[in-house]
Coordinates of C-alpha atoms and ligand atoms in Angstrom, one line a residue:
Chain A
M8 CA -14.6 -9.5 9.1
F9 CA -14.3 -12.1 11.8
L10 CA -18.1 -11.9 12.4
R11 CA -18.6 -12.7 8.7
Y12 CA -16.4 -15.8 9.2
K13 CA -18.3 -16.9 12.2
F14 CA -21.5 -16.5 10.2
L15 CA -20.0 -18.5 7.3
I16 CA -18.9 -21.3 9.6
V17 CA -22.1 -21.6 11.4
M18 CA -24.0 -21.7 8.2
R19 CA -21.6 -24.2 6.6
A20 CA -21.8 -26.4 9.7
I21 CA -25.6 -26.5 9.5
W22 CA -25.4 -27.2 5.8
F23 CA -23.0 -30.1 6.5
I24 CA -25.2 -31.6 9.1
A25 CA -28.2 -31.3 6.8
Q26 CA -26.3 -32.9 3.9
V27 CA -25.1 -35.8 6.1
S28 CA -28.1 -36.5 8.2
F29 CA -30.9 -36.0 5.5
F30 CA -29.5 -36.2 2.1
G31 CA -26.7 -38.7 2.8
L32 CA -28.9 -41.0 4.9
I33 CA -31.8 -41.0 2.4
V34 CA -29.8 -41.2 -0.8
S35 CA -27.7 -44.0 0.4
R36 CA -30.8 -46.1 0.5
L37 CA -31.4 -45.3 -3.1
V38 CA -28.1 -46.3 -4.7
V39 CA -27.1 -49.3 -6.9
F40 CA -26.3 -52.6 -5.5
E41 CA -22.6 -52.3 -5.6
L42 CA -22.7 -49.1 -3.4
K43 CA -25.0 -50.5 -0.8
G44 CA -23.6 -50.3 2.7
I45 CA -20.6 -48.1 1.8
Y46 CA -22.2 -45.1 0.1
F47 CA -23.1 -43.2 3.2
Q48 CA -19.5 -43.3 4.3
Y49 CA -18.3 -42.5 0.8
Y50 CA -20.6 -39.5 0.7
V51 CA -19.6 -38.1 4.1
A52 CA -15.9 -38.2 3.1
G53 CA -16.7 -36.4 -0.1
I54 CA -18.8 -33.8 1.6
I55 CA -15.8 -32.9 3.8
I56 CA -13.7 -32.1 0.7
M57 CA -16.5 -30.0 -0.6
M58 CA -16.5 -28.0 2.6
L59 CA -12.8 -27.7 2.7
Y60 CA -12.8 -26.4 -0.9
S61 CA -15.6 -23.9 -0.4
V62 CA -14.2 -22.5 2.9
S63 CA -10.7 -22.2 1.3
V64 CA -11.9 -20.2 -1.7
F65 CA -13.7 -17.9 0.6
I66 CA -10.5 -16.0 1.1
G67 CA -11.0 -14.4 -2.3
Y68 CA -13.7 -12.2 -0.7
D69 CA -11.2 -10.9 1.8
I70 CA -9.2 -9.7 -1.2
F71 CA -12.0 -7.4 -2.2
E72 CA -12.4 -6.1 1.3
E73 CA -8.6 -5.4 1.5
A74 CA -8.7 -3.8 -2.0
E75 CA -11.5 -1.5 -0.9
H76 CA -9.3 -0.3 2.0
G77 CA -6.3 -0.1 -0.2
V78 CA -4.5 -2.7 1.9
F79 CA -3.0 -4.1 -1.3
E80 CA -0.7 -1.2 -1.8
Y81 CA 0.5 -1.5 1.7
L82 CA 1.2 -5.3 1.3
L83 CA 3.1 -4.6 -1.9
S84 CA 5.3 -2.0 -0.2
L85 CA 6.5 -4.4 2.6
P86 CA 10.0 -5.9 2.6
V87 CA 8.9 -9.3 1.4
S88 CA 9.0 -10.8 -2.1
R89 CA 5.9 -11.3 -4.1
K90 CA 6.3 -15.1 -3.7
E91 CA 6.4 -14.8 0.0
L92 CA 3.4 -12.5 -0.1
V93 CA 1.2 -14.9 -2.2
L94 CA 2.4 -17.9 -0.2
G95 CA 1.7 -16.2 3.0
R96 CA -1.8 -15.4 2.0
S97 CA -2.7 -18.8 0.6
I98 CA -1.2 -20.6 3.5
G99 CA -2.9 -18.4 5.9
G100 CA -6.2 -18.9 4.1
G101 CA -5.6 -22.7 4.0
I102 CA -4.8 -22.9 7.7
R103 CA -7.8 -20.9 8.5
S104 CA -10.2 -23.1 6.6
F105 CA -8.6 -26.1 8.1
I106 CA -9.2 -24.8 11.6
F107 CA -12.8 -24.1 10.7
V108 CA -13.4 -27.4 9.0
G109 CA -11.5 -29.3 11.7
P110 CA -14.5 -30.1 13.9
L111 CA -16.5 -31.4 10.9
I112 CA -13.5 -33.6 10.0
A113 CA -13.7 -35.0 13.5
I114 CA -17.4 -35.7 13.1
A115 CA -16.7 -37.4 9.8
L116 CA -14.0 -39.5 11.3
A117 CA -16.4 -40.6 14.0
I118 CA -19.0 -41.6 11.4
V119 CA -16.6 -43.3 9.0
G120 CA -14.0 -44.7 11.5
V121 CA -10.3 -44.9 11.1
T122 CA -8.3 -48.0 10.4
Q123 CA -4.8 -46.9 9.3
I124 CA -3.6 -44.0 11.4
M125 CA -0.6 -43.5 9.2
N126 CA -2.7 -43.3 6.0
L127 CA -4.8 -40.7 7.7
V128 CA -1.8 -38.6 8.7
I129 CA -0.6 -38.7 5.1
A130 CA -4.0 -37.8 3.7
L131 CA -4.5 -34.9 6.1
S132 CA -1.1 -33.5 5.2
A133 CA -2.0 -33.6 1.6
L134 CA -5.3 -32.0 2.3
F135 CA -3.4 -29.1 3.9
L136 CA -1.7 -28.5 0.6
F137 CA -5.0 -28.9 -1.1
A138 CA -6.5 -26.1 1.1
F139 CA -3.5 -23.9 0.3
G140 CA -3.8 -24.5 -3.3
A141 CA -7.6 -23.7 -3.3
S142 CA -6.9 -20.5 -1.4
G143 CA -4.2 -19.6 -3.8
M144 CA -6.5 -20.3 -6.7
S145 CA -9.2 -18.1 -5.2
I146 CA -6.7 -15.2 -4.6
T147 CA -5.5 -15.5 -8.1
I148 CA -8.9 -15.4 -9.6
A149 CA -9.9 -12.5 -7.3
V150 CA -6.8 -10.5 -8.3
A151 CA -7.3 -11.3 -12.0
L152 CA -10.9 -10.2 -12.1
K153 CA -10.7 -7.2 -9.8
S154 CA -14.4 -7.3 -9.5
G155 CA -16.4 -8.6 -6.5
D156 CA -19.6 -9.2 -8.4
R157 CA -17.8 -11.1 -11.2
F158 CA -15.8 -13.1 -8.7
D159 CA -19.0 -14.1 -6.9
I160 CA -20.7 -15.3 -10.1
L161 CA -17.6 -17.0 -11.4
M162 CA -16.9 -18.9 -8.2
G163 CA -20.5 -20.0 -8.1
V164 CA -20.2 -21.5 -11.6
L165 CA -16.8 -23.0 -10.9
N166 CA -18.0 -24.5 -7.7
A167 CA -20.8 -26.3 -9.6
L168 CA -18.4 -27.6 -12.3
I169 CA -15.5 -28.5 -10.1
I170 CA -17.6 -30.4 -7.6
R171 CA -20.0 -32.1 -10.1
L172 CA -17.2 -33.2 -12.4
S173 CA -15.3 -34.9 -9.6
T174 CA -15.6 -37.9 -7.3
V175 CA -16.9 -35.9 -4.4
M176 CA -20.4 -37.5 -4.7
Y177 CA -20.0 -40.5 -7.0
P178 CA -17.2 -43.0 -7.9
Q179 CA -15.3 -42.5 -11.2
V180 CA -16.8 -45.7 -12.8
F181 CA -20.3 -44.1 -12.8
I182 CA -18.9 -40.9 -14.3
E183 CA -17.2 -42.9 -17.0
D184 CA -20.5 -44.7 -17.6
A185 CA -22.2 -41.4 -18.3
S186 CA -19.4 -39.7 -20.4
N187 CA -15.8 -40.2 -21.2
V188 CA -15.3 -36.5 -21.4
Y189 CA -16.7 -36.1 -17.9
A190 CA -14.4 -38.9 -16.7
G191 CA -11.4 -37.3 -18.3
I192 CA -12.1 -33.9 -16.6
A193 CA -12.8 -35.6 -13.2
N194 CA -9.5 -37.4 -13.6
F195 CA -7.5 -34.1 -13.6
N196 CA -9.7 -32.4 -11.0
P197 CA -7.9 -31.4 -7.7
V198 CA -11.1 -32.1 -5.9
T199 CA -11.0 -35.7 -7.1
F200 CA -7.4 -36.0 -5.9
A201 CA -8.4 -34.7 -2.5
S202 CA -11.6 -36.9 -2.2
D203 CA -9.6 -40.0 -3.2
L204 CA -6.9 -39.2 -0.7
F205 CA -9.2 -38.6 2.2
R206 CA -11.2 -41.8 1.4
W207 CA -7.9 -43.7 1.2
G208 CA -6.9 -42.1 4.6
V209 CA -10.0 -43.3 6.3
G210 CA -9.9 -46.8 4.7
I211 CA -12.7 -46.5 2.0
E212 CA -10.6 -48.1 -0.7
Q213 CA -13.2 -49.7 -3.0
Y214 CA -13.8 -47.0 -5.5
L215 CA -10.4 -45.0 -5.7
T216 CA -9.8 -43.3 -9.1
M217 CA -6.1 -43.5 -8.9
T218 CA -3.3 -44.6 -6.6
P219 CA -2.7 -42.4 -3.5
L220 CA 0.7 -41.4 -4.8
L221 CA -0.7 -40.0 -8.0
A222 CA -3.4 -38.1 -6.1
I223 CA -0.7 -36.6 -3.9
L224 CA 1.4 -35.6 -6.9
G225 CA -1.8 -34.0 -8.4
I226 CA -2.4 -32.0 -5.2
V227 CA 1.3 -30.9 -5.1
A228 CA 1.1 -29.8 -8.7
F229 CA -2.2 -27.9 -8.0
F230 CA -0.5 -26.1 -5.1
F231 CA 2.5 -25.1 -7.1
V232 CA 0.6 -24.0 -10.2
F233 CA -1.5 -21.6 -8.3
T234 CA 1.3 -20.3 -6.2
F235 CA 3.3 -19.6 -9.4
V236 CA 0.3 -18.2 -11.3
G237 CA -0.6 -16.2 -8.3
V238 CA 2.7 -14.5 -8.1
T239 CA 2.6 -13.7 -11.8
V240 CA -0.9 -12.4 -11.7
Y241 CA -0.1 -10.3 -8.6
E242 CA 2.7 -8.6 -10.3
R243 CA 0.9 -8.1 -13.6
R244 CA -2.4 -6.9 -12.4
L245 CA -1.6 -5.0 -9.3
E246 CA 1.7 -3.3 -10.0
G247 CA 0.5 -2.5 -13.5
G248 CA -2.1 0.0 -12.4
G249 CA -3.2 -0.5 -8.8
W250 CA -6.7 -1.6 -8.0
K251 CA -9.6 0.5 -9.3
Chain B
M28 CA 22.0 21.2 2.1
S29 CA 21.6 21.4 -1.6
G30 CA 24.4 21.7 -4.1
D31 CA 27.1 20.3 -1.8
A32 CA 29.2 18.2 -4.1
D33 CA 30.0 15.6 -1.5
L34 CA 26.3 14.6 -1.1
V35 CA 25.2 11.7 -3.2
A36 CA 21.9 11.0 -4.8
I37 CA 20.1 8.2 -3.0
I38 CA 17.2 8.4 -5.4
R39 CA 17.4 9.2 -9.0
T40 CA 14.6 9.0 -11.5
V41 CA 15.3 8.7 -15.2
D42 CA 12.4 9.8 -17.5
L43 CA 10.1 8.1 -15.1
T44 CA 6.7 7.9 -16.6
K45 CA 3.4 6.3 -15.5
R46 CA 0.3 6.3 -17.8
F47 CA -3.1 5.3 -16.6
E48 CA -5.0 4.6 -19.9
D49 CA -4.4 8.0 -21.7
V50 CA -3.6 10.1 -18.6
A51 CA 0.2 10.6 -18.0
A52 CA 0.1 10.8 -14.2
V53 CA 3.9 11.1 -14.1
D54 CA 5.6 12.3 -17.3
N55 CA 9.3 12.0 -18.0
L56 CA 10.3 12.9 -14.4
N57 CA 14.0 13.5 -13.8
L58 CA 14.6 14.0 -10.2
S59 CA 17.4 13.5 -7.8
I60 CA 17.2 13.2 -4.0
E61 CA 20.2 13.5 -1.8
D62 CA 21.2 11.1 0.9
G63 CA 20.1 12.3 4.3
E64 CA 17.8 15.2 3.2
I65 CA 14.2 15.9 3.7
F66 CA 12.9 16.4 0.2
G67 CA 9.5 18.1 -0.1
L68 CA 7.5 17.0 -3.0
L69 CA 4.8 19.6 -3.8
G70 CA 2.3 20.2 -6.5
P71 CA -1.4 20.7 -7.1
N72 CA -3.9 17.9 -6.7
G73 CA -3.3 15.4 -9.3
A74 CA 0.2 16.5 -10.1
G75 CA 1.5 13.0 -9.7
K76 CA 3.1 13.1 -6.2
T77 CA 1.5 9.9 -4.9
T78 CA 2.0 8.1 -8.2
T79 CA 5.7 9.0 -8.0
V80 CA 6.0 7.8 -4.5
L81 CA 4.2 4.5 -5.4
M82 CA 6.6 3.9 -8.3
L83 CA 9.7 4.6 -6.1
S84 CA 8.4 2.2 -3.5
T85 CA 7.8 -0.6 -6.1
V86 CA 4.0 -0.7 -5.5
I87 CA 3.3 0.1 -9.1
K88 CA 5.5 -0.3 -12.1
P89 CA 6.5 2.6 -14.3
T90 CA 5.2 2.6 -17.9
N91 CA 8.5 4.1 -19.1
G92 CA 11.8 5.1 -17.7
T93 CA 13.0 3.9 -14.4
A94 CA 14.3 5.0 -11.0
F95 CA 17.2 4.1 -8.8
V96 CA 16.6 3.8 -5.1
G97 CA 19.7 3.2 -3.1
D98 CA 21.8 1.5 -5.7
F99 CA 18.8 -0.5 -7.0
D100 CA 16.7 -0.2 -10.1
V101 CA 13.0 -0.3 -9.2
R102 CA 12.3 -2.4 -12.3
K103 CA 15.2 -4.9 -12.0
N104 CA 15.6 -5.3 -8.2
P105 CA 12.4 -4.4 -6.5
N106 CA 13.0 -6.8 -3.7
D107 CA 16.2 -5.0 -2.7
V108 CA 14.5 -1.6 -3.0
R109 CA 11.7 -2.7 -0.6
K110 CA 14.3 -3.6 2.0
L111 CA 15.4 0.1 2.1
I112 CA 12.0 1.8 2.2
G113 CA 9.0 2.5 4.4
I114 CA 5.8 4.3 3.5
C115 CA 3.3 6.4 5.3
F116 CA 0.4 6.3 2.8
Q117 CA -1.8 9.3 2.0
E118 CA -4.9 7.1 2.9
P119 CA -4.2 5.1 6.0
K120 CA -4.1 1.4 5.3
L121 CA -5.1 -0.3 8.5
L122 CA -8.6 -1.8 8.3
W123 CA -8.0 -5.5 8.0
V124 CA -6.7 -6.1 11.5
S125 CA -8.3 -5.0 14.7
T126 CA -6.3 -2.5 16.8
P127 CA -3.6 0.1 16.5
W128 CA -1.3 -2.1 18.6
D129 CA -1.9 -5.1 16.3
V130 CA -1.3 -3.0 13.2
L131 CA 2.0 -1.7 14.4
N132 CA 3.2 -4.8 16.0
W133 CA 2.5 -6.8 12.7
H134 CA 4.2 -4.1 10.6
A135 CA 7.3 -4.1 12.8
K136 CA 7.4 -7.9 12.7
V137 CA 7.2 -8.1 8.9
C138 CA 9.9 -5.4 8.8
G139 CA 12.2 -7.8 10.8
L140 CA 12.4 -6.2 14.2
A141 CA 13.3 -8.6 17.0
T142 CA 10.7 -9.2 19.7
E143 CA 12.2 -7.0 22.5
E144 CA 13.1 -4.2 20.3
R145 CA 9.7 -4.4 18.6
K146 CA 7.8 -4.2 21.8
R147 CA 9.9 -1.3 23.0
R148 CA 9.6 0.8 19.9
V149 CA 5.9 0.1 19.3
K150 CA 5.2 1.3 22.9
Q151 CA 7.4 4.3 22.5
V152 CA 6.0 5.5 19.2
L153 CA 2.4 4.8 20.3
N154 CA 3.2 7.1 23.2
D155 CA 4.8 9.7 21.0
V156 CA 1.9 9.9 18.6
N157 CA -0.6 9.9 21.5
M158 CA -2.2 6.7 20.7
W159 CA -1.1 4.5 23.6
E160 CA -4.4 5.0 25.4
A161 CA -6.3 4.0 22.2
R162 CA -4.0 1.1 21.4
R163 CA -6.7 -1.5 22.1
K164 CA -9.5 0.3 20.3
S165 CA -10.9 -1.2 17.1
V166 CA -9.4 0.7 14.1
H167 CA -12.9 1.0 12.7
G168 CA -13.7 3.2 15.7
L169 CA -10.8 5.6 15.2
S170 CA -11.2 9.2 14.0
G171 CA -9.5 10.3 10.8
G172 CA -6.7 12.0 12.6
M173 CA -6.1 9.0 14.8
R174 CA -5.8 6.7 11.8
K175 CA -3.3 9.0 10.2
R176 CA -1.3 8.9 13.5
V177 CA -1.2 5.1 13.3
E178 CA -0.2 5.3 9.7
I179 CA 2.8 7.6 10.3
A180 CA 3.7 5.5 13.4
K181 CA 4.5 2.7 11.1
V182 CA 7.4 4.5 9.5
L183 CA 8.5 6.0 12.8
I184 CA 8.8 2.4 14.3
Q185 CA 10.4 0.9 11.2
R186 CA 13.0 3.7 10.8
P187 CA 13.7 2.8 7.2
K188 CA 16.8 4.1 5.3
I189 CA 14.4 5.9 3.0
A190 CA 11.0 7.0 4.2
F191 CA 8.2 8.2 1.9
V192 CA 5.6 10.2 3.8
D193 CA 2.6 11.2 1.9
E194 CA 0.6 14.0 3.6
P195 CA 1.8 12.7 7.0
T196 CA 0.0 15.3 9.1
A197 CA -3.2 15.8 7.1
Q198 CA -6.2 15.7 9.5
I199 CA -3.9 15.9 12.5
D200 CA -4.3 18.6 15.0
V201 CA -1.7 21.4 15.5
I202 CA 0.0 20.0 18.5
G203 CA 0.1 16.6 16.9
K204 CA 1.6 18.1 13.7
H205 CA 4.5 19.8 15.5
K206 CA 5.3 16.5 17.4
I207 CA 5.3 14.5 14.1
W208 CA 7.4 17.1 12.4
N209 CA 10.0 16.8 15.2
M210 CA 10.0 13.1 14.9
I211 CA 10.5 13.3 11.1
R212 CA 13.4 15.7 11.7
Q213 CA 14.8 13.3 14.2
L214 CA 14.5 10.4 11.7
R215 CA 16.5 12.5 9.2
D216 CA 19.1 13.3 11.8
E217 CA 19.6 9.7 12.5
G218 CA 20.5 9.1 8.9
S219 CA 17.3 8.5 7.0
T220 CA 16.3 10.2 3.8
I221 CA 12.8 11.5 3.8
I222 CA 10.5 12.2 0.8
L223 CA 7.6 14.4 2.1
A224 CA 4.8 14.6 -0.4
T225 CA 2.4 17.4 0.8
N226 CA 0.0 20.1 0.0
E227 CA 0.8 21.9 3.2
L228 CA 3.3 24.4 2.1
Y229 CA 4.0 25.6 5.6
E230 CA 4.9 22.0 6.5
A231 CA 7.1 21.7 3.5
D232 CA 8.8 25.0 4.3
V233 CA 9.6 24.2 7.9
L234 CA 10.7 20.6 7.3
S235 CA 12.3 20.4 3.9
D236 CA 16.0 20.8 3.0
R237 CA 14.9 21.0 -0.6
V238 CA 11.6 21.0 -2.3
G239 CA 10.5 20.1 -5.9
I240 CA 7.3 21.4 -7.3
M241 CA 5.5 19.0 -9.7
H242 CA 2.8 19.9 -12.1
K243 CA 1.0 17.7 -14.6
G244 CA 3.4 14.8 -14.0
G245 CA 6.6 16.8 -14.5
L246 CA 9.1 18.8 -12.3
L247 CA 8.7 22.5 -12.5
V248 CA 11.4 23.6 -10.1
C249 CA 13.6 22.0 -7.5
D250 CA 15.7 23.8 -4.9
T251 CA 15.9 25.0 -1.3
P252 CA 12.8 26.8 0.0
R253 CA 15.0 29.9 0.4
T254 CA 16.3 29.9 -3.2
L255 CA 12.8 29.3 -4.5
K256 CA 11.4 32.2 -2.5
D257 CA 14.1 34.4 -3.8
S258 CA 13.5 33.3 -7.3
I259 CA 10.1 34.8 -7.6
P260 CA 10.6 38.4 -8.8
G261 CA 9.8 41.1 -6.2
G262 CA 8.9 38.3 -3.8
D263 CA 10.0 40.2 -0.7
I264 CA 8.1 43.2 0.5
V265 CA 9.5 46.0 2.6
E266 CA 7.4 48.9 4.0
I267 CA 9.3 52.0 4.9
H268 CA 7.9 54.9 6.9
L269 CA 9.9 58.1 6.7
E270 CA 10.1 61.3 8.8
K271 CA 10.0 63.5 5.7
E272 CA 8.8 63.0 2.1
A273 CA 10.9 60.8 -0.2
T274 CA 12.7 62.7 -3.0
D275 CA 12.7 61.6 -6.7
K276 CA 16.5 61.3 -6.5
V277 CA 16.3 58.6 -3.7
L278 CA 13.6 56.8 -5.5
E279 CA 15.6 56.7 -8.6
E280 CA 18.6 55.3 -6.7
L281 CA 16.5 52.6 -5.2
K282 CA 15.0 51.7 -8.6
S283 CA 18.5 51.3 -10.0
L284 CA 19.2 48.4 -7.6
K285 CA 18.6 45.3 -9.6
E286 CA 17.0 43.4 -6.7
I287 CA 14.2 46.0 -6.5
S288 CA 11.4 45.3 -9.0
D289 CA 8.9 47.9 -8.0
I290 CA 8.2 50.7 -5.5
A291 CA 4.7 51.9 -4.6
E292 CA 4.2 55.2 -2.8
I293 CA 1.4 54.7 -0.3
N294 CA 1.7 58.3 0.6
P295 CA 4.7 60.7 0.2
K296 CA 6.1 59.5 3.6
S297 CA 5.4 55.7 3.1
L298 CA 6.8 53.4 0.5
R299 CA 6.2 49.8 -0.3
V300 CA 9.2 48.2 -2.0
Y301 CA 9.0 44.9 -3.9
L302 CA 12.3 43.2 -4.0
N303 CA 14.4 40.1 -3.8
N304 CA 17.2 39.1 -1.3
V305 CA 15.8 41.3 1.4
E306 CA 18.6 40.7 3.9
E307 CA 21.2 42.1 1.6
V308 CA 19.1 44.9 0.1
V309 CA 17.7 46.5 3.2
P310 CA 21.1 47.8 4.4
Q311 CA 21.5 49.5 1.0
I312 CA 18.1 51.0 1.2
M313 CA 18.8 52.4 4.7
K314 CA 22.2 53.8 3.5
A315 CA 20.5 55.6 0.6
F316 CA 18.0 57.3 2.8
L317 CA 20.5 58.3 5.5
K318 CA 22.9 59.6 2.9
R319 CA 20.2 62.1 1.9
N320 CA 19.3 62.9 5.4
L321 CA 15.9 61.2 5.3
P322 CA 15.5 59.5 8.7
I323 CA 13.5 56.3 8.7
L324 CA 10.8 55.9 11.3
S325 CA 10.1 52.2 10.8
I326 CA 10.8 49.4 8.5
K327 CA 8.5 46.4 8.2
M328 CA 9.6 43.3 6.3
S329 CA 7.5 40.5 5.0
E330 CA 8.8 37.4 3.2
P331 CA 7.1 35.5 0.5
S332 CA 5.9 32.1 1.7
L333 CA 6.1 28.9 -0.3
D334 CA 2.5 29.6 -1.1
D335 CA 3.7 32.5 -3.3
V336 CA 6.3 30.3 -4.8
F337 CA 3.7 27.6 -5.5
V338 CA 1.2 30.0 -7.0
H339 CA 3.9 31.6 -9.1
Y340 CA 5.3 28.4 -10.6
T341 CA 2.3 26.3 -11.0
G342 CA 0.8 29.2 -13.0
L343 CA 3.6 28.7 -15.6
T344 CA 4.4 26.1 -18.1
I345 CA 7.4 23.9 -17.5
E346 CA 9.5 25.6 -20.1
E347 CA 8.7 29.0 -18.6
A348 CA 9.5 27.8 -15.1
Q349 CA 12.8 26.4 -16.1
Q350 CA 13.6 29.6 -18.0
K351 CA 12.8 31.6 -14.9
M352 CA 15.0 29.4 -12.7
I353 CA 17.9 29.7 -15.0
K354 CA 17.5 33.5 -15.2
G355 CA 17.1 33.7 -11.4
E356 CA 20.4 31.7 -11.0
A357 CA 22.2 34.0 -13.4
D358 CA 20.9 37.1 -11.6
G359 CA 21.9 35.8 -8.1
Ligands
LIG427 N1 -5.0 4.0 -10.2 C1 -5.2 5.0 -11.0 N2 -5.9 4.8 -12.1 C2 -6.1 5.9 -12.9 N3 -5.7 7.1 -12.8 C3 -5.0 7.4 -11.7 C4 -4.7 6.3 -10.7 N4 -3.9 6.8 -9.7 C5 -3.8 8.2 -10.0 N5 -4.4 8.5 -11.2 C6 -4.4 9.8 -11.9 O1 -3.0 10.2 -12.0 C7 -2.9 11.6 -11.7 C8 -1.9 11.9 -10.6 O2 -2.5 11.4 -9.3 P1 -1.7 11.4 -8.0 O3 -2.5 10.7 -7.0 O4 -0.3 10.9 -8.2 O5 -1.7 12.9 -7.6 P2 -1.2 13.7 -6.3 O6 -0.2 14.7 -6.8 O7 -0.7 12.8 -5.3 O8 -2.5 14.5 -5.9 P3 -3.0 14.9 -4.4 O9 -2.4 16.2 -4.1 O10 -4.5 15.0 -4.6 O11 -2.7 13.8 -3.5 C9 -4.3 12.1 -11.4 O12 -4.8 12.6 -12.7 C10 -5.1 10.8 -11.1 O13 -6.4 10.9 -11.5
LIG428 MG1 -1.4 12.3 -3.4

């Protein structure tokens, strides 16, 4: 299992470097006038959130591995409440993804530069919650689907939607320009909250979608919803009939 | 152990039922387990033993009915129930962390053992189940029996008030089995109640204070191993070798004893008597022969095992089994 994570991390790191040093560098020469000079930094910050998201949701695959070995039943028999169990798993997954993405965050900070240390601390704290929430969401979906194949396909689609309809790669004004529906979705997307906050934390403030406070509230809500939903789904789906 | 009025039920199931789609894995089970006993839960494959254990330990929810564990309803207060229990699963559940020591240390930590106590117990139990040497091996590389040893070690370290052990010694070698049996007895002697689900009838016989036999999700019979063995008609066997030939008179007298269900003459000087309550009946048999001046050369007794009990009852329907038990109690 650990080996698989090492593999994942090495691959993601290569992907990150490719995105930044090829795509980011080239595409930032291609952007409209308003984004000239800042798009590269904007893009690097967004890509970090994309990484954090995709590594956090990877924990869902662990669920299938555990289910295969019946470890679920064991966890459900331990003297802890369902809430503690789900929280433990999502926080564990979040911390792990933070540790893995940490070095890349350091690279990003070196590229973008830091102006307001306090903002950065606030932003990173909120990103912790974001990572826990993404792990919780992934666990919830994995437990609800109970099928590794379907989980894999759904997460692929969800990844495409949640990243494309967010401000990871482009500011909200351009999304709005394309479609109000897209913009509406992006406005309520946890990935948008996280991207906004991280950019605010590193001082890229030109194209924020919302105030940092709203973004923080959005992330807190994201975290609580998936912890709560996670507990409910755990109880319904697993205690109802075990894992088949 | 059974029947004592001062013993209280620590587990009580009330029409406990679990359906998986249209299969009733556990079907209106009413069972009561006393505080401080080792209760053997027997039954053919698929009888519903594991499903019962999983419901009692709040891992799965009943479809119908409920159960009280300690003073708590498994439906309403599952968190309280989980604080009382520990499980050794039928299939060892260890594969997501790396070594036996990690598995057990983590388990003990989650169960709330303080650091010093935890270290001491983990070491002690790893030694007891002969896994100390292998404590740093990857669990992936352990043999089936070794995994099972780690699985039972969890409960032995945790020492819960109520321990469910599902096939605790399956795949474990003979010496290991005896060691583990002793540790299970010791756990009971220290005040735990143990529910032992097993297909090894010898294990159930030597360990259990009482046993219940499940079949198709219901409880067929439930009593001490002794009573159950006595409850099968003609379950005991006595072989008698005489100096002279047995007379019709003595055979008639023996047949008039209600405990004796059948007598087979192997040859005129050797008899095979099928009976119940062997301890009480053998003196009467000896008296009958001596009275008629028929000296006995040798007597060989054999007892029915739980195997016989199991085969006898699981061949019956639930109604028939309950009828038999009631009749047996009336006779005894
Ligand atoms: N998760 C499940 N989904 C569907 N059916 C199940 C599930 N778990 C158990 N069953 C069914 O319930 C019945 C009882 O199974 P259970 O595992 O409780 O039997 P058991 O008495 O423990 O048997 P064994 O001696 O083989 O361990 C079986 O018919 C089994 O197929
Ligand atoms: Mg079983």
